[in-house]
Short mmCIF file of C-alpha atoms in Angstrom, two decimals:
data_model
loop_
_atom_site.label_atom_id
_atom_site.label_comp_id
_atom_site.label_asym_id
_atom_site.label_seq_id
_atom_site.Cartn_x
_atom_site.Cartn_y
_atom_site.Cartn_z
CA HIS P 255 0.10 -0.08 -0.16
CA VAL P 256 1.19 3.39 -0.91
CA GLN P 257 3.09 5.32 2.30
CA LEU P 258 3.25 8.80 3.08
CA VAL P 259 5.91 9.48 5.63
CA GLU P 260 6.06 13.44 7.65
CA SER P 261 9.13 15.04 9.12
CA GLY P 262 9.50 18.02 9.50
CA GLY P 263 7.45 19.17 12.47
CA GLY P 264 8.31 21.33 15.78
CA SER P 265 8.24 23.57 17.52
CA VAL P 266 9.64 26.89 16.81
CA GLN P 267 9.20 30.52 18.13
CA ALA P 268 6.66 33.49 15.89
CA GLY P 269 8.78 34.09 13.08
CA GLY P 270 10.85 31.66 13.25
CA THR P 271 10.66 29.27 9.84
CA LEU P 272 10.31 25.34 9.04
CA ARG P 273 11.06 22.08 6.56
CA LEU P 274 8.08 19.31 5.77
CA SER P 275 8.48 16.70 4.33
CA CYS P 276 6.65 14.22 3.33
CA ALA P 277 8.98 10.62 1.65
CA ALA P 278 6.98 8.32 0.00
CA ALA P 279 6.85 4.39 -0.32
CA THR P 280 5.10 2.59 -2.84
CA TYR P 281 3.75 5.92 -4.44
CA THR P 282 5.43 7.60 -7.48
CA THR P 283 5.72 11.43 -6.99
CA ASN P 284 6.25 11.83 -10.16
CA GLY P 285 2.45 13.17 -12.54
CA HIS P 286 0.48 12.83 -9.42
CA CYS P 287 -1.11 15.87 -7.45
CA MET P 288 -0.31 16.44 -4.08
CA ALA P 289 -0.96 18.58 -1.50
CA TRP P 290 -0.24 19.57 2.19
CA PHE P 291 -3.28 19.54 4.91
CA ARG P 292 -3.23 20.44 9.06
CA GLN P 293 -6.33 19.26 11.60
CA THR P 294 -6.64 21.04 14.65
CA PRO P 295 -9.11 20.00 16.93
CA GLY P 296 -10.82 23.64 16.93
CA ASN P 297 -11.28 23.82 12.98
CA GLY P 298 -10.99 21.11 11.95
CA ARG P 299 -8.88 19.80 8.28
CA GLU P 300 -8.05 22.22 5.74
CA VAL P 301 -5.96 21.68 2.80
CA VAL P 302 -3.15 23.99 3.31
CA ALA P 303 -1.66 24.31 -0.27
CA ALA P 304 -1.89 21.20 -2.95
CA LEU P 305 0.54 20.79 -6.16
CA ASP P 306 -0.66 19.45 -9.69
CA SER P 307 1.20 17.09 -12.02
CA ASP P 308 1.53 19.82 -13.87
CA GLY P 309 3.76 22.01 -10.99
CA ILE P 310 0.83 24.80 -10.33
CA ALA P 311 0.31 25.14 -6.76
CA ASP P 312 -2.34 26.92 -4.87
CA TYR P 313 -3.37 28.23 -1.11
CA ALA P 314 -5.40 28.70 1.31
CA GLY P 315 -5.79 32.18 1.30
CA PHE P 316 -4.67 32.59 5.74
CA VAL P 317 -0.96 31.39 4.13
CA ASN P 318 -0.25 35.05 2.23
CA HIS P 319 2.39 33.86 1.13
CA ARG P 320 4.14 32.34 3.97
CA PHE P 321 4.03 28.86 2.16
CA THR P 322 6.08 27.28 -0.76
CA ILE P 323 4.50 23.70 -1.66
CA SER P 324 7.89 21.61 -3.59
CA LYS P 325 9.30 18.48 -4.50
CA ASP P 326 11.79 16.24 -5.61
CA ASN P 327 11.13 13.66 -7.26
CA ALA P 328 14.41 12.06 -8.19
CA LYS P 329 14.11 11.76 -3.78
CA ASN P 330 10.35 10.70 -4.41
CA THR P 331 9.74 13.23 -1.56
CA LEU P 332 7.19 16.40 -1.49
CA TYR P 333 8.27 19.96 0.20
CA LEU P 334 6.29 22.65 2.32
CA GLN P 335 8.57 25.25 2.89
CA MET P 336 7.00 27.71 6.37
CA ASN P 337 8.42 30.98 6.89
CA ASN P 338 7.71 34.00 9.41
CA LEU P 339 5.21 31.06 11.33
CA GLU P 340 3.10 32.85 13.79
CA PRO P 341 1.11 31.24 16.78
CA GLU P 342 -2.18 30.65 14.44
CA VAL P 343 -0.13 27.91 12.37
CA THR P 344 -0.05 25.35 14.95
CA ALA P 345 -1.50 21.97 13.98
CA MET P 346 -1.10 18.54 12.82
CA TYR P 347 -0.08 18.71 9.12
CA TYR P 348 -0.69 15.87 7.48
CA CYS P 349 0.39 15.06 3.35
CA ALA P 350 -1.50 13.40 0.93
CA ALA P 351 -2.20 12.15 -2.13
CA ASN P 352 -4.25 11.24 -5.86
CA PRO P 353 -2.94 8.14 -7.99
CA TRP P 354 -3.64 11.05 -11.27
CA GLY P 355 -1.84 14.79 -12.10
CA ASP P 356 -4.89 17.29 -11.86
CA TYR P 357 -6.22 18.10 -9.50
CA PRO P 358 -9.54 17.80 -7.81
CA PRO P 359 -12.83 19.05 -8.85
CA ASN P 360 -11.92 20.33 -4.79
CA HIS P 361 -8.24 20.32 -3.84
CA PHE P 362 -9.45 22.12 -0.97
CA ALA P 363 -10.60 19.11 0.28
CA VAL P 364 -8.96 17.11 1.93
CA PRO P 365 -11.27 13.83 1.50
CA GLU P 366 -10.37 14.62 -2.71
CA PHE P 367 -7.32 13.40 -1.51
CA GLN P 368 -6.52 8.70 -1.95
CA TYR P 369 -4.32 8.59 0.76
CA ARG P 370 -2.70 10.67 3.12
CA GLY P 371 0.93 10.24 5.94
CA GLN P 372 0.18 10.44 9.66
CA GLY P 373 1.24 13.59 9.58
CA THR P 374 4.04 16.33 12.05
CA GLN P 375 2.94 18.51 14.46
CA VAL P 376 4.07 22.22 13.97
CA THR P 377 3.69 24.26 17.57
CA VAL P 378 4.26 27.89 17.37
CA SER P 379 4.95 30.38 20.37
#
């Protein structure tokens, strides 16, 4: 089965940076649509950033140019560079992926992505 393993989370102070990684096994990042979503106790799950197979990225409104989604197909890894972090972004962050390249009909809806990892915690204070 598809394995997506996130890493890179941690506790940082406001204004700091983190880079999340999602290493894929039995799945090829090349040619496929992938995303990052977050979950908080109060707000549920929401897609933070998505990337289709053509390299077109899209971001949730709250991101406000602070995050960059990218992938390295040679390493079979998806990334989320997070800059100028603020406490409001504290959440568990998950990697998500589909077995096709185009965006799903609503790429900001978590159920539109078939595969999901176990998550990595990001805490900003």
